[in-house]
Coordinates of C-alpha atoms and ligand atoms in Angstrom, one line a residue:
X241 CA 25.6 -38.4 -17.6
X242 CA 28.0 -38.4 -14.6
X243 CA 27.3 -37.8 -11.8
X244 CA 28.8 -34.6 -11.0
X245 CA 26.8 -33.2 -14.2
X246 CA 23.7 -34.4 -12.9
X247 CA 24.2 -32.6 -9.5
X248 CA 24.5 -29.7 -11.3
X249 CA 21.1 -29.8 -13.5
X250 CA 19.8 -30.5 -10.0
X251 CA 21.0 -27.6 -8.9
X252 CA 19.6 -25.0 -11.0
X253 CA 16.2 -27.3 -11.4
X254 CA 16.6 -26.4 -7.2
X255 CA 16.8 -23.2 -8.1
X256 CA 14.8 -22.4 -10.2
X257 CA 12.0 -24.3 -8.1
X258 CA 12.6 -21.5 -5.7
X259 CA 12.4 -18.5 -8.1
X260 CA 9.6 -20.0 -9.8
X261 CA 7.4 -20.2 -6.7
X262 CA 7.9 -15.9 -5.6
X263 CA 8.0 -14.4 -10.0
X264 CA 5.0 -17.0 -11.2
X265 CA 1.7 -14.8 -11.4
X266 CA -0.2 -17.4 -13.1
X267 CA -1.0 -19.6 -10.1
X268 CA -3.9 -18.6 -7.9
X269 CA -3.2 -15.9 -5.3
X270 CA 0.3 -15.4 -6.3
X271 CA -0.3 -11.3 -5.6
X272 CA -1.4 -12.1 -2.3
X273 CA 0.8 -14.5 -1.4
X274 CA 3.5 -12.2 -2.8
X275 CA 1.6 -8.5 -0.6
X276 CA 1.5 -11.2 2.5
X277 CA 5.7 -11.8 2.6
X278 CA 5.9 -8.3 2.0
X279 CA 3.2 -7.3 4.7
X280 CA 4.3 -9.6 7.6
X281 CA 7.9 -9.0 7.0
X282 CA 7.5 -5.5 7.5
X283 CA 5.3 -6.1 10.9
X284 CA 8.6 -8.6 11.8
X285 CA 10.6 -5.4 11.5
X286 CA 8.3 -3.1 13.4
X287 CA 7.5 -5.3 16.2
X288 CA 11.3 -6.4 16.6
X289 CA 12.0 -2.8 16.7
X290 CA 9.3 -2.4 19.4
X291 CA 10.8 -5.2 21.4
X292 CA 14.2 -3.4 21.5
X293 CA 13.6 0.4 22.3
X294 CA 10.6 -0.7 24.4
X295 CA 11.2 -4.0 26.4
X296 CA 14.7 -4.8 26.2
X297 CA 16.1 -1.2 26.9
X298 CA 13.5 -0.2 29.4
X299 CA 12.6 -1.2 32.7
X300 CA 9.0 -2.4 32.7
X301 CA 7.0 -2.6 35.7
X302 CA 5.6 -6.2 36.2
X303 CA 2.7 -6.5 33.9
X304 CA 3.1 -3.2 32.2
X305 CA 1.8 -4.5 28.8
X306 CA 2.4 -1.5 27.2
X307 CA 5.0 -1.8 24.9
X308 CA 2.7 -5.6 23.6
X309 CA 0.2 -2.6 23.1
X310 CA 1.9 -0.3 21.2
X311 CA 3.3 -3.2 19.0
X312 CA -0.2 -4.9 18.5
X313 CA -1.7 -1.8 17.2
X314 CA 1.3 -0.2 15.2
X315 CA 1.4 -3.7 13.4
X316 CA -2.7 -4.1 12.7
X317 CA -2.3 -0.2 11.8
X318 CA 0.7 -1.3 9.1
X319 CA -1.1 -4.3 7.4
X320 CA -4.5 -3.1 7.2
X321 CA -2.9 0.0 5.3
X322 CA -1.3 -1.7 3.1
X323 CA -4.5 -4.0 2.7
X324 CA -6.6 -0.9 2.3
X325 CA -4.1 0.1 -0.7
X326 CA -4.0 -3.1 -2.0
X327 CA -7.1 -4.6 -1.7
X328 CA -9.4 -2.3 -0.9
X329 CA -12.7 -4.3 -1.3
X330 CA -11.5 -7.3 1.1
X331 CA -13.2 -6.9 5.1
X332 CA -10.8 -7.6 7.8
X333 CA -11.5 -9.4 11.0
X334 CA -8.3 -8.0 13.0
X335 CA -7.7 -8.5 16.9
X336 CA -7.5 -4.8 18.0
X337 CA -9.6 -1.9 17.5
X338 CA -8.7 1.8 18.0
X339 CA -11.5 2.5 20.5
X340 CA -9.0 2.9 23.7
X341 CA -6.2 5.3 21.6
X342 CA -9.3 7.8 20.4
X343 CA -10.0 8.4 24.2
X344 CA -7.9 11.3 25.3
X345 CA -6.1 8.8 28.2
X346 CA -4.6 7.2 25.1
X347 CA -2.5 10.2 23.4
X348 CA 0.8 9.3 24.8
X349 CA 0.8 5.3 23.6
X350 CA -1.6 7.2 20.3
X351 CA 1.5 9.3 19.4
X352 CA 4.1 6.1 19.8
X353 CA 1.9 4.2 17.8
X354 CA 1.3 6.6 14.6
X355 CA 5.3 7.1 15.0
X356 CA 6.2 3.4 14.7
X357 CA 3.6 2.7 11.7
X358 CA 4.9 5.3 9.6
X359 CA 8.6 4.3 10.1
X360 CA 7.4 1.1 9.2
X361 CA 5.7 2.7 6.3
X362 CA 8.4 4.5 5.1
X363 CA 10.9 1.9 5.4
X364 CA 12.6 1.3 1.8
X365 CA 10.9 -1.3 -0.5
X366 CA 13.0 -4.6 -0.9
X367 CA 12.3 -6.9 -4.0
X368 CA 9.0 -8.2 -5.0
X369 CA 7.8 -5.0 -3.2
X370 CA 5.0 -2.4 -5.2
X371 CA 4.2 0.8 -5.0
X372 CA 1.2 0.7 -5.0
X373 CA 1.0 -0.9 -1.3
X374 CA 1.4 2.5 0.0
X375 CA 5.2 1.4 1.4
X376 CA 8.3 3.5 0.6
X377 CA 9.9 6.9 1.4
X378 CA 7.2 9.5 1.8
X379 CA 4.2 7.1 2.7
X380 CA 3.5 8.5 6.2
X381 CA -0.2 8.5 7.2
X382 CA -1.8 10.4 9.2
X383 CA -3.5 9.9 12.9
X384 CA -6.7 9.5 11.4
X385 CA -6.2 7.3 8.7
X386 CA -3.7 4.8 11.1
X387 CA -6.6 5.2 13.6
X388 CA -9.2 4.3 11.0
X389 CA -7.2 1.6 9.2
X390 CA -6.7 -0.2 12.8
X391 CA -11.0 0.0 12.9
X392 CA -11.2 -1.7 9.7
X393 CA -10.3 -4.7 11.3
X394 CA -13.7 -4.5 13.1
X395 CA -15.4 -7.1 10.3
X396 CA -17.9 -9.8 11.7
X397 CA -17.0 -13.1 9.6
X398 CA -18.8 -15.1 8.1
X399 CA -19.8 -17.8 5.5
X400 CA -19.1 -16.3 2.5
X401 CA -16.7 -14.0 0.3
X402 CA -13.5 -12.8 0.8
X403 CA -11.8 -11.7 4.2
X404 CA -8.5 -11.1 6.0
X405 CA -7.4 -11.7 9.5
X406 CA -5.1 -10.8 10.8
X407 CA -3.4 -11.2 14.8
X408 CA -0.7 -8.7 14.4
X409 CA 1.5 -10.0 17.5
X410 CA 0.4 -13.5 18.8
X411 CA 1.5 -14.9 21.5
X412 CA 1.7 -11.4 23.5
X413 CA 3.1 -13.2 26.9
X414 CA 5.6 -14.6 24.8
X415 CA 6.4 -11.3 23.2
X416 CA 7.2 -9.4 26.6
X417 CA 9.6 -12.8 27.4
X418 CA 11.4 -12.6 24.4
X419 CA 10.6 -15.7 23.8
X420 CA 7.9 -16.8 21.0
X421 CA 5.7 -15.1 19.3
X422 CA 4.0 -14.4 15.6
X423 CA 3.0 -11.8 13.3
X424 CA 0.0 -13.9 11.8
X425 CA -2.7 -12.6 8.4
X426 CA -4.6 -15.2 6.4
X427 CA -7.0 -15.0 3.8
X428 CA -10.2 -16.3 3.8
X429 CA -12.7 -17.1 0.8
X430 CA -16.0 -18.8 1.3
X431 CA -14.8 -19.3 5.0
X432 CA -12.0 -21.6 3.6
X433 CA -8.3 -20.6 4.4
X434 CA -6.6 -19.9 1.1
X435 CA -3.8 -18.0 2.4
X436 CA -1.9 -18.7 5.5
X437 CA 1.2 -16.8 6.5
X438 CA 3.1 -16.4 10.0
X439 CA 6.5 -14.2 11.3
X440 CA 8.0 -15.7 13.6
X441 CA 10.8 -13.3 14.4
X442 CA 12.7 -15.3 17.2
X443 CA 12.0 -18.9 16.0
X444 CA 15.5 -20.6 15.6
X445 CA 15.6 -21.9 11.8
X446 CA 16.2 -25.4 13.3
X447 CA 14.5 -26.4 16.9
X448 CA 17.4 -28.5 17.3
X449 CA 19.9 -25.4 17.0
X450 CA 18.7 -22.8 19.2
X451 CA 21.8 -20.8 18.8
X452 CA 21.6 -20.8 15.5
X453 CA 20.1 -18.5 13.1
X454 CA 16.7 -16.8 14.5
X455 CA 13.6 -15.8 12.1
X456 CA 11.4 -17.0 9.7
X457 CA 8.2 -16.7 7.9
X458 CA 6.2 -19.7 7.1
X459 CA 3.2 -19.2 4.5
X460 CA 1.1 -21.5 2.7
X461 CA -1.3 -20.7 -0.3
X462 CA -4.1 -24.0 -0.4
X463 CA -2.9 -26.9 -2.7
X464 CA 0.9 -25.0 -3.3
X465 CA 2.2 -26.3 -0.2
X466 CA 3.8 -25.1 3.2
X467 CA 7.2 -22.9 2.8
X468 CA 9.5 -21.7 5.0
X469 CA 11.3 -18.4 4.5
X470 CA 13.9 -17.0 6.7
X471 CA 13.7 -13.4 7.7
X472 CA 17.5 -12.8 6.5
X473 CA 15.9 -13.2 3.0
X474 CA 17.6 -16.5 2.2
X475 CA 16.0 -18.8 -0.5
X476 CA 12.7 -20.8 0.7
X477 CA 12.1 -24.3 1.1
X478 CA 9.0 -26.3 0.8
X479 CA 8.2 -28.5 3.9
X480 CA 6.4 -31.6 4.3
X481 CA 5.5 -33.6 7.8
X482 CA 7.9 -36.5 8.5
X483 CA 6.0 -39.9 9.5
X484 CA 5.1 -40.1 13.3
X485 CA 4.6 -43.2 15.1
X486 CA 2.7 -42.4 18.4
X487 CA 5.2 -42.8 20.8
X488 CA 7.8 -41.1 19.0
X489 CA 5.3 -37.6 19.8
X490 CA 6.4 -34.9 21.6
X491 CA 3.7 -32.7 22.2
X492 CA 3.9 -28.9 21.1
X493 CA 1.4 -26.7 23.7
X494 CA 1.2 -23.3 24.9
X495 CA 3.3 -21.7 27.5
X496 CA 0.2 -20.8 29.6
X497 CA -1.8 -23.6 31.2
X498 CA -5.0 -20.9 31.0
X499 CA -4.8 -21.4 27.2
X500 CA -4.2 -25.0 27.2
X501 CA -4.9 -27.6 29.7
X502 CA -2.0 -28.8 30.6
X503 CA -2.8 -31.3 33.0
X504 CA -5.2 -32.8 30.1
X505 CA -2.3 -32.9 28.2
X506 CA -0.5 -35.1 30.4
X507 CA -3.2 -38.2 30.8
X508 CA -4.1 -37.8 27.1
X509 CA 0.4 -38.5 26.6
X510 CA -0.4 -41.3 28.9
X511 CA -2.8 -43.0 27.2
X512 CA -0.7 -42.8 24.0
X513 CA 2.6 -44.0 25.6
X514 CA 4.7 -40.7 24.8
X515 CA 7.3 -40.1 27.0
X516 CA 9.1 -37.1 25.5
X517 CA 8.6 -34.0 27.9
X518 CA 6.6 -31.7 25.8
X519 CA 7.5 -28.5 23.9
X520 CA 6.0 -25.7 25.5
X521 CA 5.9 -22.1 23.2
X522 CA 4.0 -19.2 22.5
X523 CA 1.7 -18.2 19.5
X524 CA 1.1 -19.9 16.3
X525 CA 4.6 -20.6 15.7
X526 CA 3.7 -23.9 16.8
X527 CA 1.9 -24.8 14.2
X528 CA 5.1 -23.7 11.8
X529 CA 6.9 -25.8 13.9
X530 CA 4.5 -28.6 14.1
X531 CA 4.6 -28.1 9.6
X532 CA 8.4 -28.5 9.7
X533 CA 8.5 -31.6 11.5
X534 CA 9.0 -30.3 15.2
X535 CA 6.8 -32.8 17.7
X536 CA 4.4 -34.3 15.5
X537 CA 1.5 -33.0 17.9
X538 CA -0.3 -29.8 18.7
X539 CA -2.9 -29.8 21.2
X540 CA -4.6 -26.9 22.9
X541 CA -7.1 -28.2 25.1
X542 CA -9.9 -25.5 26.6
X543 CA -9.4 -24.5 30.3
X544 CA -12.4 -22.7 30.4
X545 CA -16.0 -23.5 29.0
X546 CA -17.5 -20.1 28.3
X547 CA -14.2 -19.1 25.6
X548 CA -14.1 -19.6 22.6
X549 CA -11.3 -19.7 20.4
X550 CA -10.6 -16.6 17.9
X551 CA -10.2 -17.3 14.1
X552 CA -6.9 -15.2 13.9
X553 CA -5.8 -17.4 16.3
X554 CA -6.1 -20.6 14.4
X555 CA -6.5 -19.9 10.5
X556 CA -2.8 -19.2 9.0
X557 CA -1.5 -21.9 11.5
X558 CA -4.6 -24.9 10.2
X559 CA -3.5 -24.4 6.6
X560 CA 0.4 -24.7 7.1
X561 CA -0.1 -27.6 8.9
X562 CA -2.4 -29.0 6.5
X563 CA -0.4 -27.7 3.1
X564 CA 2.7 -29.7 5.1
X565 CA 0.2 -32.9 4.9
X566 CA -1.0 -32.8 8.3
X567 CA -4.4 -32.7 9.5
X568 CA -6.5 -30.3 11.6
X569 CA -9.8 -31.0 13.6
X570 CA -11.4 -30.4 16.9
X571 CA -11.4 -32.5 19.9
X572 CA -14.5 -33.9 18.2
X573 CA -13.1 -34.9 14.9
X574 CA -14.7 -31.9 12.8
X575 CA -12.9 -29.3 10.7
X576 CA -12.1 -26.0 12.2
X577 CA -15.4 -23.9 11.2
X578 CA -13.8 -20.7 10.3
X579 CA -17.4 -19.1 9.0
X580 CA -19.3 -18.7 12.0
X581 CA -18.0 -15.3 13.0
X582 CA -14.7 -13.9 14.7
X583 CA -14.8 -17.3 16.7
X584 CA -14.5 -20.7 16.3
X585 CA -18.1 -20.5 17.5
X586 CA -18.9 -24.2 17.8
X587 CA -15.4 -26.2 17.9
X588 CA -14.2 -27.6 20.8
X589 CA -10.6 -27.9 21.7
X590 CA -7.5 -28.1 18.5
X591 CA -5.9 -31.5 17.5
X592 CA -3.3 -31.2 15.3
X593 CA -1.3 -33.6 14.2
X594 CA 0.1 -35.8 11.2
X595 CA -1.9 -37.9 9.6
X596 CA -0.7 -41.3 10.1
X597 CA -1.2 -40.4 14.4
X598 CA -4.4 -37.6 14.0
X599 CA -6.6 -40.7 14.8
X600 CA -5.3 -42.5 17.5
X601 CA -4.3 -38.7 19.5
X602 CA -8.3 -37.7 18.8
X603 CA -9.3 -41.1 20.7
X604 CA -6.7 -40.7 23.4
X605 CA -8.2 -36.7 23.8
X606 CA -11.5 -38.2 23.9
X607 CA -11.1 -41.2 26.2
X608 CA -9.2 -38.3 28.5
X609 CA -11.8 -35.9 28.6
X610 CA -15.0 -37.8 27.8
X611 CA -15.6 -35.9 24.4
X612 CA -17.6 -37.8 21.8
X613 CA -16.7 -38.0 18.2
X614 CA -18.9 -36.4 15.7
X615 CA -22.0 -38.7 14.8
Ligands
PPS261 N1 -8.6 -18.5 28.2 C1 -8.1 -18.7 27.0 N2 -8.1 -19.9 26.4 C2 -7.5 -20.1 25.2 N3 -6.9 -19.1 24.5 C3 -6.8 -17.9 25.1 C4 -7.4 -17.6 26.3 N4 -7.1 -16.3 26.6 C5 -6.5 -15.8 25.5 N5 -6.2 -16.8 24.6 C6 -5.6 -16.7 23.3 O1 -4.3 -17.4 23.3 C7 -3.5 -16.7 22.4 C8 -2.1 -17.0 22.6 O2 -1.9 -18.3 22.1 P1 -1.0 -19.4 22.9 O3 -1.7 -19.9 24.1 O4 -0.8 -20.5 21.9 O5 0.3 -18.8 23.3 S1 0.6 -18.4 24.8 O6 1.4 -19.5 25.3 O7 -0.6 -18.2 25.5 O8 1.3 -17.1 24.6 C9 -3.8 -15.3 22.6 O9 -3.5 -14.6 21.5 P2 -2.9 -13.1 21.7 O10 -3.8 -12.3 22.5 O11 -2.7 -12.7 20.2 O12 -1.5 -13.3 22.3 C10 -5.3 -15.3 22.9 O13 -6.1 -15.0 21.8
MG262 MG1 -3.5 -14.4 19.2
MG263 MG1 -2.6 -10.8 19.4
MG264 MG1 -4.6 -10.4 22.6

């Protein structure tokens, strides 16, 4: 065979990879892998439509977080819907809850919001989209059942079954910015991640091209690998963590030093020998960042003793990074413990990393901060 022939077979074997991985309803949560695109590429929509009638166009007063508000609960109010309709027997533990918008101070933002979810709603299906999700011309909802959908996300965890979470804008300081954040649902069974998916709306395809093409979804179904999808509906691709030698880390961390220690950060890069000025973003796009290859290194180090990390905050972004062959821990060494509750309950600190550093950055984060490793 020559070789142009053979870069032809390899072509439509390419292709067909791709197709094969969305049409195939024989492997394990392909629905739900298929309603989660669908779900958080709608919330991408709605929130990026928030950001531009509300934030860009408007003049906010410093620290008005209202239009973060409106967005946060138009986007729980438009997944759990569509949840509700398509799952109706899965709980949800979501980050908002409707309380504040039933109390008659919350009509004005109450009306914006039921506004935004139903366009959302209504919004015409794309492909792989069904019916039966309650999305398409003529699916407005009413107050009541946005209000009550947003209260379904009011589930307590736990050890066993099935559950949702979902964080419907992460990242929310980022969000105002314009700058980084993620629409973020995963799927729990038996408080193990099966389903991870995040939007990341303003994520440049490629860190190393910032102005070039903005928006992606990354999702990851356990044992089927990490994808990345980009919002303009081009073809996926499957990603998989490059080898990392310590001092060739650049850490990823947040943006805000009162959700990460930063100043930890900084002796623990020390003690390894990176030099690299770290990456500093909002949300769980870092960990779709730290699956593609970006840094090589998420931390988030607690600034505060008494919080305690959320499980919408963490659970899409552990299994991308772990479907991309990286591994996930505490500053302790032990797996995330996603069955405790709404929180990470008893972990301490994130380590992320690939798996040929994880070992030596969880014994430079314990040298720095004293932290033992599990018995
Ligand atoms: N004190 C403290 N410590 C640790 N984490 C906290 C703390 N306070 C808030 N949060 C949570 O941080 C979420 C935002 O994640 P990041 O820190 O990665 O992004 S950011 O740079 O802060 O925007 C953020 O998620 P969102 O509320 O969805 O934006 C919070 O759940
Ligand atoms: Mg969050
Ligand atoms: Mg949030
Ligand atoms: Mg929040």
């Amino acid at each position: 065979m020559n070789s142009r022939s053979y870069l032809q077979i390899r072509r439509i074997i390419g292709v067909f990879t791709t197709r094969s991985f969305t049409t195939m309803s024989t492997r394990p949560f392909a629905l739900e892998r298929q309603f989660a695109v669908s779900a958080v590429r709608r919330a991408c929509a709605l929130t990026s439509s928030v950001f531009n009638k509300l934030v860009k166009n408007e003049t906010l007063t410093k620290g008005d977080k209202s239009p973060v508000t409106v967005g946060d609960y138009a986007a729980q109010g438009l997944i759990s819907i569509m949840l509700k309709n398509s799952f109706p027997a899965d709980p949800i533990v979501g980050e908002e809850d409707a309380g504040e918008l039933r109390a008659d101070e919350g009509k004005v933002l109450r009306e914006r919001i039921i506004d935004l979810a139903n366009e959302a709603l209504v919004a015409p299906r794309v492909e792989g989209d069904k019916a039966e999700w309650g999305i398409g011309p003529g699916q407005t909802k009413t107050t009541d059942e946005l209000l009550d959908a947003i209260d379904r996300g009011n589930y307590d965890g736990g050890r066993t079954g099935r559950m949702w979470t979902i964080d419907p804008i992460d990242g929310t300081k980022g969000f105002l910015r314009g700058e980084q954040y993620a629409v973020c649902l995963s799927l729990l069974v038996d408080a193990q991640v099966q389903l991870g998916i995040i939007g990341c709306p303003n994520l440049p395809l490629d860190l190393s091209n910032p102005d070039g093409e903005r928006g992606c979804i990354f999702v990851a179904v356990r044992g089927q690998g990490c994808q990345q999808i980009p919002l303009s509906g081009a073809s996926e691709t499957t990603l998989s963590m490059p080898t990392f030698t310590p001092s060739s880390l650049t850490f990823l961390e947040s943006v805000e030093a009162m959700h990460s220690s930063h100043s930890t950060s900084d002796i623990i890069s020390s003690i390894i020998g990176i030099t690299r000025p770290p990456i500093r973003m909002d949300s769980q796009a870092k960990y779709g960042c730290l699956a593609r290859g970006d840094g090589g290194l998420y931390l988030r180090m607690p600034t505060n003793a008494g919080y305690r990390e959320k499980i919408w905050d963490h659970a899409p972004g552990c299994l991308l990074v772990e479907e991309a062959g990286g591994i996930v821990t505490d500053s302790r060494g032990l797996p995330l413990d996603f069955g405790v509750g709404r929180t990470l309950g008893e972990n301490y600190g994130v380590v992320a990393a690939g798996k040929e550093v994880h070992a030596v950055v969880l014994d430079a984060v314990q040298q720095a901060t004293g932290v033992k490793a599990k018995a």
